[in-house]
PDB file of C-alpha atoms in Angstrom:
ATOM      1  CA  UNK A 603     193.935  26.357 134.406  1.00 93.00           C
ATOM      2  CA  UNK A 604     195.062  28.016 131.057  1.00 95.00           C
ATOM      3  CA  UNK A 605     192.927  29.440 128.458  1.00 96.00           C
ATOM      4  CA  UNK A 606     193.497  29.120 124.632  1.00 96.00           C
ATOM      5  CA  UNK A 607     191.800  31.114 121.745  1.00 96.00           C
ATOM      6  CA  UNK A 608     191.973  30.574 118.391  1.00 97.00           C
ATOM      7  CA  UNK A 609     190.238  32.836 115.694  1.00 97.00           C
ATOM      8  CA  UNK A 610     188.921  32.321 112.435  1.00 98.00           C
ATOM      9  CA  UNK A 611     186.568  34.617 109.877  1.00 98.00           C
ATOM     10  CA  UNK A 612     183.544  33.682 107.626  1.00 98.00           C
ATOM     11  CA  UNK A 613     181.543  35.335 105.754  1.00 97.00           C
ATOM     12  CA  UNK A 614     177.838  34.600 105.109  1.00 97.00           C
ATOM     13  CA  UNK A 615     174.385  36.249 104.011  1.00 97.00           C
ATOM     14  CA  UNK A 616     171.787  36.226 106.024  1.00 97.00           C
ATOM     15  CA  UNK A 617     168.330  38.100 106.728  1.00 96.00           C
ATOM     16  CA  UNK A 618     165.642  37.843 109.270  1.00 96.00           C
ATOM     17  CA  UNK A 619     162.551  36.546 108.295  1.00 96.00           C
ATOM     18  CA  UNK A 620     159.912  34.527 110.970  1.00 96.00           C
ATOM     19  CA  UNK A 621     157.366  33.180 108.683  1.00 95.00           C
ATOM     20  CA  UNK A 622     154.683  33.133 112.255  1.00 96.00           C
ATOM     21  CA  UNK A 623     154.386  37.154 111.909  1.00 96.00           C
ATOM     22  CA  UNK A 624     152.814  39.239 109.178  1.00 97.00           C
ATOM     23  CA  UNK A 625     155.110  40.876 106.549  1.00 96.00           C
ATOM     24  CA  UNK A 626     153.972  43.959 108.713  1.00 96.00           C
ATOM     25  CA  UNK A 627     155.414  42.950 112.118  1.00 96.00           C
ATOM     26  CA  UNK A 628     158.676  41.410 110.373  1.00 96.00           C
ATOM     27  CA  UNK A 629     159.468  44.842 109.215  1.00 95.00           C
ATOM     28  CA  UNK A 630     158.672  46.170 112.375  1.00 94.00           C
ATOM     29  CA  UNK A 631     160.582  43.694 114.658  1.00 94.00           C
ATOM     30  CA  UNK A 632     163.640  42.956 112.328  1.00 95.00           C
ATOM     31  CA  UNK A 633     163.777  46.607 110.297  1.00 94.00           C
ATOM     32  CA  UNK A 634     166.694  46.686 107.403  1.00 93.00           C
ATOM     33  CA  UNK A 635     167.411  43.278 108.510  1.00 95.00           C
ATOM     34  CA  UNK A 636     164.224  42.442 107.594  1.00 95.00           C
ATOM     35  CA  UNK A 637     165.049  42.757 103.473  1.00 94.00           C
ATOM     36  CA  UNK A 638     164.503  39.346 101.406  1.00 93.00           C
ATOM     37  CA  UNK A 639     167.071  39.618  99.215  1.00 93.00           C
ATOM     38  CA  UNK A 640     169.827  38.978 102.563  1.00 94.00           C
ATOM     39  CA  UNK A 641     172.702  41.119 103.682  1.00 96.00           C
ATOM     40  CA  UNK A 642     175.948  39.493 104.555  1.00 96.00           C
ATOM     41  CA  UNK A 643     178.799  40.044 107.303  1.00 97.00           C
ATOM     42  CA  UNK A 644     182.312  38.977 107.865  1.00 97.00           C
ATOM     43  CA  UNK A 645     182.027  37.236 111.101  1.00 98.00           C
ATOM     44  CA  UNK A 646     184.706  36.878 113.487  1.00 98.00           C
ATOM     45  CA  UNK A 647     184.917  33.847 115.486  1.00 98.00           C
ATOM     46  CA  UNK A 648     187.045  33.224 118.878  1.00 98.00           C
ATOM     47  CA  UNK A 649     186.914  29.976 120.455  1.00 98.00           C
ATOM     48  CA  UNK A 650     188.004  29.390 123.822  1.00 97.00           C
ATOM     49  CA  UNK A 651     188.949  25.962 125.204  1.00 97.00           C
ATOM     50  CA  UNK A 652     190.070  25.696 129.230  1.00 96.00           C
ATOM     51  CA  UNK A 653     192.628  23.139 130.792  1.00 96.00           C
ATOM     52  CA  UNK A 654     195.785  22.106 132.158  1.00 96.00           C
ATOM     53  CA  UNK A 655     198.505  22.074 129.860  1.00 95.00           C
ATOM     54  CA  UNK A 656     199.499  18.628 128.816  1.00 94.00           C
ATOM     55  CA  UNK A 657     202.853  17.727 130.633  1.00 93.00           C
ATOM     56  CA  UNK A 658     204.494  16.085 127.914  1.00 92.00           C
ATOM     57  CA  UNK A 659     203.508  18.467 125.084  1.00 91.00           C
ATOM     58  CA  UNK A 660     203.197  21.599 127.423  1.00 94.00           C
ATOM     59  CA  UNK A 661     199.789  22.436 125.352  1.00 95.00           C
ATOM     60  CA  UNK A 662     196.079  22.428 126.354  1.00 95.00           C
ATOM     61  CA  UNK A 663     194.734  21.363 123.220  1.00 95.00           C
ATOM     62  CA  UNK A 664     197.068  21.808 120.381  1.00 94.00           C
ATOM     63  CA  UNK A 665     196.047  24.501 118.535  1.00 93.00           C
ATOM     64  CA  UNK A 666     196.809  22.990 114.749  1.00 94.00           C
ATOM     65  CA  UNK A 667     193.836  20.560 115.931  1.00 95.00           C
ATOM     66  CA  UNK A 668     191.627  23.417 116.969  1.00 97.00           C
ATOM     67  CA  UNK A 669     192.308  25.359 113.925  1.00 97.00           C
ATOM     68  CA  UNK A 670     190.897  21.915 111.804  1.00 97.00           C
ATOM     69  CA  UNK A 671     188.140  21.653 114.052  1.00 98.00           C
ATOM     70  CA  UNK A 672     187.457  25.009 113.252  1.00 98.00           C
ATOM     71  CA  UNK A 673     187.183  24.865 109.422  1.00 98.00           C
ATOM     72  CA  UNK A 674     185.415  21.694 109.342  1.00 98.00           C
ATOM     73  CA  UNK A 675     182.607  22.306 111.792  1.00 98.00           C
ATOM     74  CA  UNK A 676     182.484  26.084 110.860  1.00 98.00           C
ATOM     75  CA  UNK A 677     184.321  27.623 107.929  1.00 98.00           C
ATOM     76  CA  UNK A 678     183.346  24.447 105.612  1.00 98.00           C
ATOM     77  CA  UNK A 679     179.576  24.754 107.339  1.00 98.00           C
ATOM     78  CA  UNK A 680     179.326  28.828 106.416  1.00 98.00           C
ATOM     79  CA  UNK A 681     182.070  30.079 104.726  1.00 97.00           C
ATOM     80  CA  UNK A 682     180.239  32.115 101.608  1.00 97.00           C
ATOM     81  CA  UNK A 683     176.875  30.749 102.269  1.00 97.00           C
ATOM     82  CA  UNK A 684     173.452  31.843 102.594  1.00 97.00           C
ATOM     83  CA  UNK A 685     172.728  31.028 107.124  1.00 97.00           C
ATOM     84  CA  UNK A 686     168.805  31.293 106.287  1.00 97.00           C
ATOM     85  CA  UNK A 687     169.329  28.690 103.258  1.00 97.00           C
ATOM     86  CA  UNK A 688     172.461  26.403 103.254  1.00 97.00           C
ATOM     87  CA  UNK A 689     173.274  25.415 106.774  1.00 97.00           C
ATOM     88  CA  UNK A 690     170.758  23.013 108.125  1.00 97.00           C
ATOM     89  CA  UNK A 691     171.649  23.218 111.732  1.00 97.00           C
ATOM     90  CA  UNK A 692     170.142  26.678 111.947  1.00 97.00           C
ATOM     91  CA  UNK A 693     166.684  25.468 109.883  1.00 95.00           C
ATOM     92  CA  UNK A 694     163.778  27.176 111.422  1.00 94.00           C
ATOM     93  CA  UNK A 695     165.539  29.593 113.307  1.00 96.00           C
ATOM     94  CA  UNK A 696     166.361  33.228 112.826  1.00 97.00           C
ATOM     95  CA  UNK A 697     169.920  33.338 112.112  1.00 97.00           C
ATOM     96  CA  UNK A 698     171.109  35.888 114.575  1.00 97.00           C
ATOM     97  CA  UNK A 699     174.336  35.913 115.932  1.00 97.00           C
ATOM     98  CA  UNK A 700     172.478  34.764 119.661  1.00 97.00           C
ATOM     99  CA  UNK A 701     171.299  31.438 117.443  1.00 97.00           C
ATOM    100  CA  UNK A 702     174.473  30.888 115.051  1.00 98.00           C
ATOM    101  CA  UNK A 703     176.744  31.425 118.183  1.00 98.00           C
ATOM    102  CA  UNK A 704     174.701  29.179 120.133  1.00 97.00           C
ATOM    103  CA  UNK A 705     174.768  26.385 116.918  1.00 98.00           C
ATOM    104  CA  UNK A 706     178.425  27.157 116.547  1.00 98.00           C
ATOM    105  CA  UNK A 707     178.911  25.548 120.486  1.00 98.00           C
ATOM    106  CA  UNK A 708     176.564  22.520 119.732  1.00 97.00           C
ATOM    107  CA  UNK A 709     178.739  21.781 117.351  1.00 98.00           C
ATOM    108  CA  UNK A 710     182.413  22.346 118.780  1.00 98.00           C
ATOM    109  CA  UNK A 711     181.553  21.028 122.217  1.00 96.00           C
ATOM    110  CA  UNK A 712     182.047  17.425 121.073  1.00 96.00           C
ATOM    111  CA  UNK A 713     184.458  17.610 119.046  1.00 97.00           C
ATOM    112  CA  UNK A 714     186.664  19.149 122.072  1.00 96.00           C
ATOM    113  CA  UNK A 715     188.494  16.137 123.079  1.00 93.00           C
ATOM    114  CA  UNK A 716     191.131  18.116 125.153  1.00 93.00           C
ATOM    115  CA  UNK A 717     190.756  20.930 127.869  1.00 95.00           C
ATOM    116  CA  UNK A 718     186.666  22.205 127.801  1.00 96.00           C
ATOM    117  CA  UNK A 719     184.988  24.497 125.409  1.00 97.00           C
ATOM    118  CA  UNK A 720     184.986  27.759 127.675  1.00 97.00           C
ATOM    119  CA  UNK A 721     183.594  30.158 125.210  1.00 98.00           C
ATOM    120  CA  UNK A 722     182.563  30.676 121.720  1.00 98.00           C
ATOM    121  CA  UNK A 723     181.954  34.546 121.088  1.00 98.00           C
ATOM    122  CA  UNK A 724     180.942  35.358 117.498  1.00 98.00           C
ATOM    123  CA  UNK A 725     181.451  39.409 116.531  1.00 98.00           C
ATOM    124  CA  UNK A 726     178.736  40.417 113.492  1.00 97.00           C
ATOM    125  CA  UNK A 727     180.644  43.121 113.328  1.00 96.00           C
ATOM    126  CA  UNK A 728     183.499  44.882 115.499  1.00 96.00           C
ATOM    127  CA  UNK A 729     180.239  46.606 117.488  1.00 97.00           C
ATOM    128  CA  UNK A 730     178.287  43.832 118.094  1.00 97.00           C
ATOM    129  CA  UNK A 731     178.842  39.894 119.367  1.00 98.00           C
ATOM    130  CA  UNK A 732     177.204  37.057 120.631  1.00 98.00           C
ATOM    131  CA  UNK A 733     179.204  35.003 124.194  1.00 98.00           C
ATOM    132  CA  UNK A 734     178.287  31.155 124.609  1.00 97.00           C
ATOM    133  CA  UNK A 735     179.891  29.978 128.052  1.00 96.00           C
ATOM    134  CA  UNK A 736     179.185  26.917 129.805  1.00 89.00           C
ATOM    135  CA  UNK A 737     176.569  27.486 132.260  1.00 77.00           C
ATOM    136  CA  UNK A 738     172.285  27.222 131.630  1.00 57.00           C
ATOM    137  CA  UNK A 739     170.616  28.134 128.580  1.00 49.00           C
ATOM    138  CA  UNK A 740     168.434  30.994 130.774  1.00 46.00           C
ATOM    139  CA  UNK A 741     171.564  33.133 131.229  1.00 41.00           C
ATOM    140  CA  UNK A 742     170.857  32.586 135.238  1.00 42.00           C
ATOM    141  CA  UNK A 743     174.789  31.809 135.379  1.00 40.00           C
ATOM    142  CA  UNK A 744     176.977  29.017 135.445  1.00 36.00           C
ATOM    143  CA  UNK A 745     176.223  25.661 136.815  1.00 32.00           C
ATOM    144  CA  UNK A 746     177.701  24.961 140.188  1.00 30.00           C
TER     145      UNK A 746
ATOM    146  CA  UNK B 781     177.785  15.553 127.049  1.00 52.00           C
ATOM    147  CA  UNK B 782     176.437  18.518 125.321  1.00 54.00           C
ATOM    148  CA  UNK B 783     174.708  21.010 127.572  1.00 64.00           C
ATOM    149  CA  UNK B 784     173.376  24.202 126.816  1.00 81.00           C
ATOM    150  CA  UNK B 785     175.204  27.255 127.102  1.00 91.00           C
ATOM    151  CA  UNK B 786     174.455  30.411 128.769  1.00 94.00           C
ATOM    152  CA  UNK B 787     174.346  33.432 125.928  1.00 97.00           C
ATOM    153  CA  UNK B 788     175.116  36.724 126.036  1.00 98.00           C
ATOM    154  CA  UNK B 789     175.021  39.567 123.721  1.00 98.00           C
ATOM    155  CA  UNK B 790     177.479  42.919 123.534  1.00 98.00           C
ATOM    156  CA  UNK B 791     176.873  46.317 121.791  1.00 98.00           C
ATOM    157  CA  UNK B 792     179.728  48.668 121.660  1.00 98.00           C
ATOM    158  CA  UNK B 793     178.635  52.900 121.825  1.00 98.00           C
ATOM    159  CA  UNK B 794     180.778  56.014 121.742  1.00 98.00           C
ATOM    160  CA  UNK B 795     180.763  58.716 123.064  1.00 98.00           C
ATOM    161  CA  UNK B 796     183.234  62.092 123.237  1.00 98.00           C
ATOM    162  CA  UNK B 797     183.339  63.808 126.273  1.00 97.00           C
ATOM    163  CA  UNK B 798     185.751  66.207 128.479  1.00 97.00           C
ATOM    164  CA  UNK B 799     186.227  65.902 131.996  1.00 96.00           C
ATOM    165  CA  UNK B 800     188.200  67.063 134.897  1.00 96.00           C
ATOM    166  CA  UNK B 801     189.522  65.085 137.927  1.00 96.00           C
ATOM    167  CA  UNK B 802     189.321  67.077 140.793  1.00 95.00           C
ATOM    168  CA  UNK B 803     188.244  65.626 144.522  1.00 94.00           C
ATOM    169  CA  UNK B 804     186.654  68.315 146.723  1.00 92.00           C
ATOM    170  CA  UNK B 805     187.943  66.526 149.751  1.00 93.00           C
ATOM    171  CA  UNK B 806     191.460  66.932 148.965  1.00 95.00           C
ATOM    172  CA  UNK B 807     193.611  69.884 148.967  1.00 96.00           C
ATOM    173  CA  UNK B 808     194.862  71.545 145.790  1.00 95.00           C
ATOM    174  CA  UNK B 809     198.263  70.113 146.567  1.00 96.00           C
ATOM    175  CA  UNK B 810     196.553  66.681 147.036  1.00 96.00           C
ATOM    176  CA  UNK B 811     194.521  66.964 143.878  1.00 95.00           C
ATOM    177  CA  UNK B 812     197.620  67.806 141.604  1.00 95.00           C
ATOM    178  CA  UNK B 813     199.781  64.776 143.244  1.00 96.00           C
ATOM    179  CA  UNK B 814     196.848  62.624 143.265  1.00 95.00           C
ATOM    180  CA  UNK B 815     195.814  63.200 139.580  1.00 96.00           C
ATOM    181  CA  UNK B 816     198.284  64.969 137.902  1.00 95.00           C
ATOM    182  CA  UNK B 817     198.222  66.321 134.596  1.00 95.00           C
ATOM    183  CA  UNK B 818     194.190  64.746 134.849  1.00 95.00           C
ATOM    184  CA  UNK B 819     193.378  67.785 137.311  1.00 94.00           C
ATOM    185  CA  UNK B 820     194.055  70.398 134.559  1.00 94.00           C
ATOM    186  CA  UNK B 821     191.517  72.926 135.686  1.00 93.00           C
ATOM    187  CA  UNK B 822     190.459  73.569 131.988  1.00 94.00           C
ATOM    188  CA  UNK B 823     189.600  69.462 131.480  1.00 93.00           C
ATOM    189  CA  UNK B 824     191.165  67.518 128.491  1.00 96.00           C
ATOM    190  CA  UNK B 825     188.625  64.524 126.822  1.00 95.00           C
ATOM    191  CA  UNK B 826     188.597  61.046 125.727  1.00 96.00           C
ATOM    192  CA  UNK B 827     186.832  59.264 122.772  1.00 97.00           C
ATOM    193  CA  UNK B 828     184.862  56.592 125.493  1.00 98.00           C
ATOM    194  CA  UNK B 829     183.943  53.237 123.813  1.00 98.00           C
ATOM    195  CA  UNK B 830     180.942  51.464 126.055  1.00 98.00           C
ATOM    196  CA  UNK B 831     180.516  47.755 125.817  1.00 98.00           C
ATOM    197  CA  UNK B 832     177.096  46.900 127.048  1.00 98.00           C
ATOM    198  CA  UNK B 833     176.231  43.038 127.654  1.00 98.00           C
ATOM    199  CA  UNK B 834     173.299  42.081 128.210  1.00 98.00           C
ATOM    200  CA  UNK B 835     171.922  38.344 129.047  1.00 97.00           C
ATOM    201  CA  UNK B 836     168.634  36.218 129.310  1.00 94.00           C
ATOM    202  CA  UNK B 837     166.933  33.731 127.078  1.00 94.00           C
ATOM    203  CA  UNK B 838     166.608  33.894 123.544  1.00 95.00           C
ATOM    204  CA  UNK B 839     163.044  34.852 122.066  1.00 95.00           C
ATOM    205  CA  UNK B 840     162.224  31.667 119.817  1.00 93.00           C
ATOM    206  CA  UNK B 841     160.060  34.587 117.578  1.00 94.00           C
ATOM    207  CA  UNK B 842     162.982  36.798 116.883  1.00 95.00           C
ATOM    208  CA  UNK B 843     166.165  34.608 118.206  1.00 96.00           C
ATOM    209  CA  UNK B 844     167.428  37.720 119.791  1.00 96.00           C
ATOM    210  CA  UNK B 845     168.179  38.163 123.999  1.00 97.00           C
ATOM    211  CA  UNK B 846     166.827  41.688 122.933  1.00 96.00           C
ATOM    212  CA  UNK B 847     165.782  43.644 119.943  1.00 94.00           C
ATOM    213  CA  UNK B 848     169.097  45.945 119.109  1.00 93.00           C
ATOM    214  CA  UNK B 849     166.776  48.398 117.913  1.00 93.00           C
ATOM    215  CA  UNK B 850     164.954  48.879 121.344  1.00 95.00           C
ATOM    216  CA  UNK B 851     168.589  48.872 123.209  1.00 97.00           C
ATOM    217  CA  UNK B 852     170.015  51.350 120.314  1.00 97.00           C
ATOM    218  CA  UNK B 853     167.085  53.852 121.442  1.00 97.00           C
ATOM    219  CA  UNK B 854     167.588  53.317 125.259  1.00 98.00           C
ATOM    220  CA  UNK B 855     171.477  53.577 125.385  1.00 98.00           C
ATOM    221  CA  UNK B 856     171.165  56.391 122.827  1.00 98.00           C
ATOM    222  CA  UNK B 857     168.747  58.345 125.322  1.00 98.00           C
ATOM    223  CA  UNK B 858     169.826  57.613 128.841  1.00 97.00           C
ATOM    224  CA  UNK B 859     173.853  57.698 128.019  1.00 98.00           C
ATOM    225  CA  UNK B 860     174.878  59.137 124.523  1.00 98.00           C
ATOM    226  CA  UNK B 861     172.632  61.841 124.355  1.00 98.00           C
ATOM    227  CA  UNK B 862     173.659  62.643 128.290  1.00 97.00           C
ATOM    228  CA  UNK B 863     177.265  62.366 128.021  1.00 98.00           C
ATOM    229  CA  UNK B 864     178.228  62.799 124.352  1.00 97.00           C
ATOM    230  CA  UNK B 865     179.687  66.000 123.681  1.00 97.00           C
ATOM    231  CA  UNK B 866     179.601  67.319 127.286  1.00 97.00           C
ATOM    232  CA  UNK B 867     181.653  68.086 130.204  1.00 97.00           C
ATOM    233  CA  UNK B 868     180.736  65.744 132.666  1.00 97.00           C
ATOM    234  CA  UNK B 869     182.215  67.355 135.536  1.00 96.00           C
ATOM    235  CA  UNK B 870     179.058  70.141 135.039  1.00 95.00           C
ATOM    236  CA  UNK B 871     176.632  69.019 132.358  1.00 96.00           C
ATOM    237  CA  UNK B 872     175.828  65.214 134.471  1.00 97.00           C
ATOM    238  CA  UNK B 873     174.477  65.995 137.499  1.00 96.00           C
ATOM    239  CA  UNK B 874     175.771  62.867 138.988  1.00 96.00           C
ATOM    240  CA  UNK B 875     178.916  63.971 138.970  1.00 96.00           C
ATOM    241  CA  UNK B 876     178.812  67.136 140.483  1.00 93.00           C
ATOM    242  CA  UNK B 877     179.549  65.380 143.931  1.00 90.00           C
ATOM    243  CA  UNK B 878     181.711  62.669 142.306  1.00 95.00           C
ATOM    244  CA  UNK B 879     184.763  62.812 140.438  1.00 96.00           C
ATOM    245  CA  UNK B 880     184.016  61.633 136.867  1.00 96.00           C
ATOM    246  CA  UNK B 881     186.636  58.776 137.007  1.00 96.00           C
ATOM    247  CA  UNK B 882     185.636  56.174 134.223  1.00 96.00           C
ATOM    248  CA  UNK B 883     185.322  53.999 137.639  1.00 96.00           C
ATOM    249  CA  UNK B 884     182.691  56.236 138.745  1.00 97.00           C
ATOM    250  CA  UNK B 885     181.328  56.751 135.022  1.00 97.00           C
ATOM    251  CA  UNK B 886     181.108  52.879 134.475  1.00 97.00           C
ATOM    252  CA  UNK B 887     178.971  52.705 137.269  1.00 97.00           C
ATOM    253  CA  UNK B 888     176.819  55.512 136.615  1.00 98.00           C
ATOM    254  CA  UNK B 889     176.093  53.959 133.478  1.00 98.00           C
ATOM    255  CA  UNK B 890     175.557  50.938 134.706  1.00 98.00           C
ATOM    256  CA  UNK B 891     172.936  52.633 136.883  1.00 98.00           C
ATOM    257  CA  UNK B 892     171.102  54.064 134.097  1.00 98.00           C
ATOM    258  CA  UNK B 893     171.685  51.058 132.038  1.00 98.00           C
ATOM    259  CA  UNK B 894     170.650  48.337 134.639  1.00 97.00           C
ATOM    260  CA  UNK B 895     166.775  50.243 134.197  1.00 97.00           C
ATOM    261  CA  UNK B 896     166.435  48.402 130.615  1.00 97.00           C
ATOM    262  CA  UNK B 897     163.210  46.577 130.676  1.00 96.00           C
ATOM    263  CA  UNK B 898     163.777  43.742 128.183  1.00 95.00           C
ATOM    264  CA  UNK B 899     166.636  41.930 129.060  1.00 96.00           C
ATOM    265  CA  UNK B 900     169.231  41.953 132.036  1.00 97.00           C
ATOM    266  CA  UNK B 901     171.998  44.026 132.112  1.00 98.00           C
ATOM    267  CA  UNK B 902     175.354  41.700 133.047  1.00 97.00           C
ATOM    268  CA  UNK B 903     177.862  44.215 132.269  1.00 97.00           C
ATOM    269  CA  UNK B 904     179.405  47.666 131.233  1.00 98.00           C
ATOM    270  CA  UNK B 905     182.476  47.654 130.343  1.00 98.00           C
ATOM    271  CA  UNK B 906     183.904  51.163 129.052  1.00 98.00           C
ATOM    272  CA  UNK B 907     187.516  51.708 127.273  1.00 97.00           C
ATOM    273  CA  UNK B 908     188.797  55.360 128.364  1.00 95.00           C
ATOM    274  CA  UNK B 909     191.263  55.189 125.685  1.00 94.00           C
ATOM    275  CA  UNK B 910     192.960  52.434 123.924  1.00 93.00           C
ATOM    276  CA  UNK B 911     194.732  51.511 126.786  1.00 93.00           C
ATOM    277  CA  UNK B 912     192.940  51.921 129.834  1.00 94.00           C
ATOM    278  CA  UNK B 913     189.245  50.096 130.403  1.00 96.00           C
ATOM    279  CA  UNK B 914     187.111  49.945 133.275  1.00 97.00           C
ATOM    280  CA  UNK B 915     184.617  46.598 133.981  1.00 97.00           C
ATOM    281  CA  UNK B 916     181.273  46.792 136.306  1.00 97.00           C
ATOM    282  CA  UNK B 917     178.818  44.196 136.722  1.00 97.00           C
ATOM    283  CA  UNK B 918     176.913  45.247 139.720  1.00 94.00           C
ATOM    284  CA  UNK B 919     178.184  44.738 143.548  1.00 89.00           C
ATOM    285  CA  UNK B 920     177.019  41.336 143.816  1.00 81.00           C
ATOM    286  CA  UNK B 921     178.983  40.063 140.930  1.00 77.00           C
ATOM    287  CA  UNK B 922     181.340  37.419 141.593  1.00 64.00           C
ATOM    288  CA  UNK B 923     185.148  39.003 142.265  1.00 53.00           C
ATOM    289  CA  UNK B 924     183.526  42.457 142.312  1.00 41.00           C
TER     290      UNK B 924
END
């Protein structure tokens, strides 16, 4: 099996915000990230799709096809816009990179039409990212 | 199909530290052939990156695995505040009786690290220097 990665960048605003808790325990819980007026990050995206390399084109998934999947399910999605606001998949959720990361694999996985979506990690910044891999939501490990 | 993925979320730390390699079972002959221009008896340093993963599920109040906040102030006390700016070979006790390899650091961190109440540590992974890193994810990880 052969992995492939392709990377791409957006950047968005965002802020954290969970409209259940007092203004009190927001700023508690979320801290800076807490401010209403949003802060914004250039996110770096890697996508990795497992597989055999086709015989006849001697690629997994071919990569031009990837990067287009890319831009239209993510770039197009969040490029320049406002997580909390413009992108309805993450509606009622706090946009951290846990939840856009997980969002980000609900929508790639079935698109994938070659090799497997293996893993979509999603760096906030170079110090901090979020790993989606196949295997159960409760992070008890992969399937068998 | 889509299924759910498992998540996991990384923080990288630094720290600077010096450090000596020097066995106390081996011979002073042994020690310089073993680890060379690393058994300087007057230590030399490295700028350590630490990549600490953590997994389990996301809270549906704050969308995070854990609060960064609450990690920031646990890695800060038991490991940065231990290790940055020291000599490990005599300021961490640990390694007093073990030779501060960044094998033997990675796992002493791990130690510390594994002792964080609010989600569960996968994985420390810590770059020595640009081109060496070190991996540890407990002895009953898979391939460990």
């Amino acid at each position: 099996m052969i992995r492939i990665t392709r990377k791409v960048e957006f950047s968005a605003a965002h802020f954290y915000h969970n409209p259940d808790l007092s203004a009190e325990e927001n700023k508690r819980v979320f801290g800076k990230c807490n401010n209403p007026h949003g802060h914004g990050h250039n996110y770096v995206l890697e996508v990795t799709i497992a597989g055999e390399p086709d015989p006849a084109t001697g690629m997994v998934l071919d990569l031009k096809e990837l990067k287009d999947i890319l831009q239209r399910e993510v770039v197009d999605r969040m490029d320049h816009r406002h997580l909390n606001y413009e992108v309805p998949e993450l509606a009622g959720q706090i946009p951290t990179c846990e939840n856009i990361a997980t969002v980000i694999w609900k929508l790639l996985q079935p698109r994938i039409r070659r090799g497997k979506l293996d893993r979509v990690r999603l760096y906030e910044s170079p110090d901090l990212f979020a790993d989606c891999t196949a295997g159960s939501a409760n992070g008890a490990g992969a399937r068998p | 199909m889509n299924t759910s993925p498992k998540i996991s979320l990384t923080r990288r730390y630094r720290f600077a530290a010096s450090h000596r390699l020097h066995s106390l079972k081996l011979s002073a002959e042994e020690n310089a052939r073993m680890y060379g221009k690393c058994n300087n008896p007057l230590g030399h340093g490295h700028n350590y990156i630490v990549e600490v993963t953590l997994t389990g599920p996301v809270d549906p109040v704050t969308g995070m695995i854990a609060n960064l906040g609450d990690l920031d102030l646990f890695v800060e006390r038991e490991v940065v505040e231990a290790f940055d700016y020291k000599y490990l070979n005599e300021e961490v006790p640990e390694f007093q009786a073990i030779v501060p390899t960044t094998e033997n650091v990675c796992r002493e961190i791990y130690r510390r690290l594994e002792r964080f109440p609010l989600a569960r540590l996968e994985r420390v992974r810590i770059e020595e220097t640009s081109k060496n890193s070190f991996e540890y994810a407990g002895e009953n990880a898979t391939g460990n």
